[in-house]
PDB file of C-alpha atoms in Angstrom:
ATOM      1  CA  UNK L   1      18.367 189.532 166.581  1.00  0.00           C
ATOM      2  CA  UNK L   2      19.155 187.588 163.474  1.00  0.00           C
ATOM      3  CA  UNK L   3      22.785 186.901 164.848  1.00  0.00           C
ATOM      4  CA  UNK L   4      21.445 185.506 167.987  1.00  0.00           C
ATOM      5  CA  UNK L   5      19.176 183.260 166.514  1.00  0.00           C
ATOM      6  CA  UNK L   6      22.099 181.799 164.005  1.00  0.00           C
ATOM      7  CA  UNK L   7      24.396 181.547 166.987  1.00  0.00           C
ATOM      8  CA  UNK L   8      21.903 180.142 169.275  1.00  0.00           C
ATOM      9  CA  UNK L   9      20.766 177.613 166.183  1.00  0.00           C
ATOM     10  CA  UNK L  10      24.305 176.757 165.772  1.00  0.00           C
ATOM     11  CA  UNK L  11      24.814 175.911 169.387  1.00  0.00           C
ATOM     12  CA  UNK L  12      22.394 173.249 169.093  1.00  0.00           C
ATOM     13  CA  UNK L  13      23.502 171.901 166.066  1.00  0.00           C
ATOM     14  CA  UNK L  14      26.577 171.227 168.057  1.00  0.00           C
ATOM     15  CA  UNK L  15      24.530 169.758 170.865  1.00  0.00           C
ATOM     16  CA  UNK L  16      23.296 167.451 169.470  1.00  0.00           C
ATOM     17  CA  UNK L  17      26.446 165.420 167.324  1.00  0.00           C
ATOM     18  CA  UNK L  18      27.659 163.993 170.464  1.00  0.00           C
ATOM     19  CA  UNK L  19      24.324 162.431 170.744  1.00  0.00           C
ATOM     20  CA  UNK L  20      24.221 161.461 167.769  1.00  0.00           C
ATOM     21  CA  UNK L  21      27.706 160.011 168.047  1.00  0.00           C
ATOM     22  CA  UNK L  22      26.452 158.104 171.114  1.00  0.00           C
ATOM     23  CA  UNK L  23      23.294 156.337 169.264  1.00  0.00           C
ATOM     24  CA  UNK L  24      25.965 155.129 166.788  1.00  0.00           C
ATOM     25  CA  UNK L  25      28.458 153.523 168.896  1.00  0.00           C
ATOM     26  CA  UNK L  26      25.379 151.696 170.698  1.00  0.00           C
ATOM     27  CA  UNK L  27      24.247 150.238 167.774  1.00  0.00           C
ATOM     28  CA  UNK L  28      27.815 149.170 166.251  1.00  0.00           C
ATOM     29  CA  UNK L  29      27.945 145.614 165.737  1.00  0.00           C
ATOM     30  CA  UNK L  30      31.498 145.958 168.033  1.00  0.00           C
ATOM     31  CA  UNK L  31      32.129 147.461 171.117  1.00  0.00           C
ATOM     32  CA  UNK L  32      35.853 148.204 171.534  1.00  0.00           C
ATOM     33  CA  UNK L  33      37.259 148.573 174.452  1.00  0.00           C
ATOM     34  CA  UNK L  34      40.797 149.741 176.257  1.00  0.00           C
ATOM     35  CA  UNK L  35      42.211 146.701 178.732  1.00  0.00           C
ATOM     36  CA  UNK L  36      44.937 148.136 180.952  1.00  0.00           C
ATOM     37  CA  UNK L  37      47.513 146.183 183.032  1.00  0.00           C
ATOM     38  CA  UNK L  38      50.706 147.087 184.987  1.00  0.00           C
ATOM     39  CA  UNK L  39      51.820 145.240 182.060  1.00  0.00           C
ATOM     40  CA  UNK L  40      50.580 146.923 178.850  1.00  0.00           C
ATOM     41  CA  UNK L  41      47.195 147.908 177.028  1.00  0.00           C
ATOM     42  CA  UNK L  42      45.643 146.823 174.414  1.00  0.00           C
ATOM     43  CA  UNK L  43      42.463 147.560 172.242  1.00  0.00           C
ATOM     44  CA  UNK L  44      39.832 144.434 172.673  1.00  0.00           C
ATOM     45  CA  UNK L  45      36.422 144.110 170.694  1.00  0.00           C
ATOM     46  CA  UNK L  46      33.374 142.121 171.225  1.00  0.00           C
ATOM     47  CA  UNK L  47      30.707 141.534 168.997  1.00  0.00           C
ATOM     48  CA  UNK L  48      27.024 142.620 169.544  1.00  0.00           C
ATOM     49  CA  UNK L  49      26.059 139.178 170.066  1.00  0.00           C
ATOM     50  CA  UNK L  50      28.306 137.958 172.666  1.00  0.00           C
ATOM     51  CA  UNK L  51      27.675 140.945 174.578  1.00  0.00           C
ATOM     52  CA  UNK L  52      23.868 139.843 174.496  1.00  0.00           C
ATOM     53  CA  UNK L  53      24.779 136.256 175.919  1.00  0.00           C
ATOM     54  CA  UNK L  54      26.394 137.654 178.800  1.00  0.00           C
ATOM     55  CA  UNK L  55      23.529 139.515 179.845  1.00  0.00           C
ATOM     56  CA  UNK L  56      21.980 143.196 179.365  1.00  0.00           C
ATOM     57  CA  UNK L  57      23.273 146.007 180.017  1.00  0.00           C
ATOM     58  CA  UNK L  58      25.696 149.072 179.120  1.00  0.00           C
ATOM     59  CA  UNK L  59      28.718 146.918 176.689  1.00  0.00           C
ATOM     60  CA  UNK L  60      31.409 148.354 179.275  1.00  0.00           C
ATOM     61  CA  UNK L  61      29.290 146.900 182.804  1.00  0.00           C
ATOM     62  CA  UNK L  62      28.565 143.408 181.047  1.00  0.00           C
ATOM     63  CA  UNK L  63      32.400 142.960 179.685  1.00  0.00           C
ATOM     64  CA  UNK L  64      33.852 143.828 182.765  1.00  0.00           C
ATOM     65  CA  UNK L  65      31.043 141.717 185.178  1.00  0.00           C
ATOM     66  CA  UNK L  66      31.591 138.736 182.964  1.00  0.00           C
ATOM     67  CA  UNK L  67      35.504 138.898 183.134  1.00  0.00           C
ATOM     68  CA  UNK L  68      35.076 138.976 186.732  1.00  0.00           C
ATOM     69  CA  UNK L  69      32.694 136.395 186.951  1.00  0.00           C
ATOM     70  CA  UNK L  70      34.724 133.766 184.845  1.00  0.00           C
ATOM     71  CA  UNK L  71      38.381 135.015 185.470  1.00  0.00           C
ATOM     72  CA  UNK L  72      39.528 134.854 182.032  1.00  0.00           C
ATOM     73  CA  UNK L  73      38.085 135.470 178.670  1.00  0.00           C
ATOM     74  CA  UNK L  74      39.026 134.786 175.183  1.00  0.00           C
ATOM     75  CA  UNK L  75      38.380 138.346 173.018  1.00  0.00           C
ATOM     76  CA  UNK L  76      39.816 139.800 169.912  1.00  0.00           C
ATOM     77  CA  UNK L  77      42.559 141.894 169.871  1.00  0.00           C
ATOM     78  CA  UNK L  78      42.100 145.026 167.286  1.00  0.00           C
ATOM     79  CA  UNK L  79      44.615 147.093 165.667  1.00  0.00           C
ATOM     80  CA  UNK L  80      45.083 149.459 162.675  1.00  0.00           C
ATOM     81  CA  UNK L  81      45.619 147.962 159.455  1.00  0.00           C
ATOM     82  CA  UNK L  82      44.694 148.518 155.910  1.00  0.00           C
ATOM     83  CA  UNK L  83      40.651 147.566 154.577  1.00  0.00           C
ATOM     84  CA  UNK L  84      40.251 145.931 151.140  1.00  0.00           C
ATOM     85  CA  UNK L  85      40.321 149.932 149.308  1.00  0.00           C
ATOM     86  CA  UNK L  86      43.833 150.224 151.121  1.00  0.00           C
ATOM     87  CA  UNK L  87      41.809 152.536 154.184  1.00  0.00           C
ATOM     88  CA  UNK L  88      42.676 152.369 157.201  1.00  0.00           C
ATOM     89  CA  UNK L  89      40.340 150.229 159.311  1.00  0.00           C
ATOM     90  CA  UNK L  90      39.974 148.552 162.862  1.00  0.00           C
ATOM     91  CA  UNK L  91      39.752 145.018 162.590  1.00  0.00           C
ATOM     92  CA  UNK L  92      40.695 141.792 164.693  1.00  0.00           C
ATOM     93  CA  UNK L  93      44.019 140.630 164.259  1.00  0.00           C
ATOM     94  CA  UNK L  94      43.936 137.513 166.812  1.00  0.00           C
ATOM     95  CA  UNK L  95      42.405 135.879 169.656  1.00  0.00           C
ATOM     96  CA  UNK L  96      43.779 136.738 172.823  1.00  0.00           C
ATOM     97  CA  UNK L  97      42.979 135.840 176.716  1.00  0.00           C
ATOM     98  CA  UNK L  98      42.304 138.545 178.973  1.00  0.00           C
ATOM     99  CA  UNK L  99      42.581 137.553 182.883  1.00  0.00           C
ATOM    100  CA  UNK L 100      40.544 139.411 185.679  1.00  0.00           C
ATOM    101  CA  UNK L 101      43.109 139.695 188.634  1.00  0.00           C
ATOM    102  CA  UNK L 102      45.933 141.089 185.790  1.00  0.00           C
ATOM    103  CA  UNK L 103      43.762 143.490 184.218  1.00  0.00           C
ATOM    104  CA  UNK L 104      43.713 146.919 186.012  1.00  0.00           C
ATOM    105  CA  UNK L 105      40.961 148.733 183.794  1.00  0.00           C
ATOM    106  CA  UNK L 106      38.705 148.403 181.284  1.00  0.00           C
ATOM    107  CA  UNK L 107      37.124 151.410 179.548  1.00  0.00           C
ATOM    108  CA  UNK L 108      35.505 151.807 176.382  1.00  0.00           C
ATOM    109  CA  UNK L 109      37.132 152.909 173.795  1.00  0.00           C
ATOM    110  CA  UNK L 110      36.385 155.101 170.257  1.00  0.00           C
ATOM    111  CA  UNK L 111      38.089 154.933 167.077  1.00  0.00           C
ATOM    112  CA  UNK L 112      37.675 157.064 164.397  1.00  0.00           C
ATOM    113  CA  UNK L 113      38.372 154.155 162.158  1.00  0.00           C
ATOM    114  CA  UNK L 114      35.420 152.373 160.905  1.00  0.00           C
ATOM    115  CA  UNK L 115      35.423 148.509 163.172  1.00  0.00           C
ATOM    116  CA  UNK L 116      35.329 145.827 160.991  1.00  0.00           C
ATOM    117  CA  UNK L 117      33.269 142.515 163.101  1.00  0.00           C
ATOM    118  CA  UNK L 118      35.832 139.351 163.096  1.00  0.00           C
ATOM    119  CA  UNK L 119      33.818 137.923 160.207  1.00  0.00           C
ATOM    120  CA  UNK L 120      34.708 140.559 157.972  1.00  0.00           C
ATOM    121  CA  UNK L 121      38.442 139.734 158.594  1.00  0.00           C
TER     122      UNK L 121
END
C-alpha cells in the first residue's frame, strides 16, 4: 500500500512540471520562436510588449497573424552566446526582417538557456 501511494504521489509530481514549465514560458518577458524557410531557420524573439500591441492572444497566433497581415516584420534574431558570468545565455544578436510569403513555418520554440530581452544586450 505504501509503495502505491509513493508511486502514485510521484506520478503527479511529474504531472505537474510540464505545467509548471508552461506558466513560465507564458510569463517570460520573450517569446522565442523557430522561422523556417526553403531557405534556412533561424531562432526569432519578441518581447512581451510588442506581442501586446499586436493584439491578444497565444504569442505563436499573434506573431504569425501579424506577419501575415503586414508582409514583413523587423524581429530579433537570437543565438547562443556567453552572459556577463561567462554562462551561456540566449540573447539578441541583431535585427533582422522576416517576410510572410518566404517564411514556411513558424513555431514556438524552448531553450533551456535563460532569454535575455534586447535591453539586456
Amino acid at each position: 500500500m505504501l509503495q502505491r501511494r509513493t508511486l502514485i504521489g510521484a506520478a503527479l509530481a511529474l504531472a505537474v512540471v510540464p505545467i509548471g514549465d508552461l506558466a513560465l514560458a507564458q510569463d517570460a518577458e520573450v517569446s522565442l520562436f523557430k522561422v523556417v524557410s526553403a531557405k534556412d531557420d533561424m531562432i526569432v524573439g519578441l518581447t512581451r510588449d510588442e506581442l501586446a500591441k499586436f493584439g491578444p492572444g497565444v504569442p505563436l497566433e499573434v506573431f504569425a497573424a501579424e506577419l501575415q497581415r503586414r508582409g514583413q516584420m523587423a524581429v530579433w534574431q537570437y543565438a547562443s552566446t556567453r552572459g556577463a558570468q561567462g554562462d551561456l545565455v540566449m540573447s539578441p544578436v541583431q535585427r533582422i526582417v522576416v517576410i510572410y510569403p518566404a517564411t514556411a513555418r513558424i513555431e514556438p520554440y524552448r531553450s533551456a538557456l535563460k532569454v535575455m530581452p534586447p535591453a539586456a544586450r
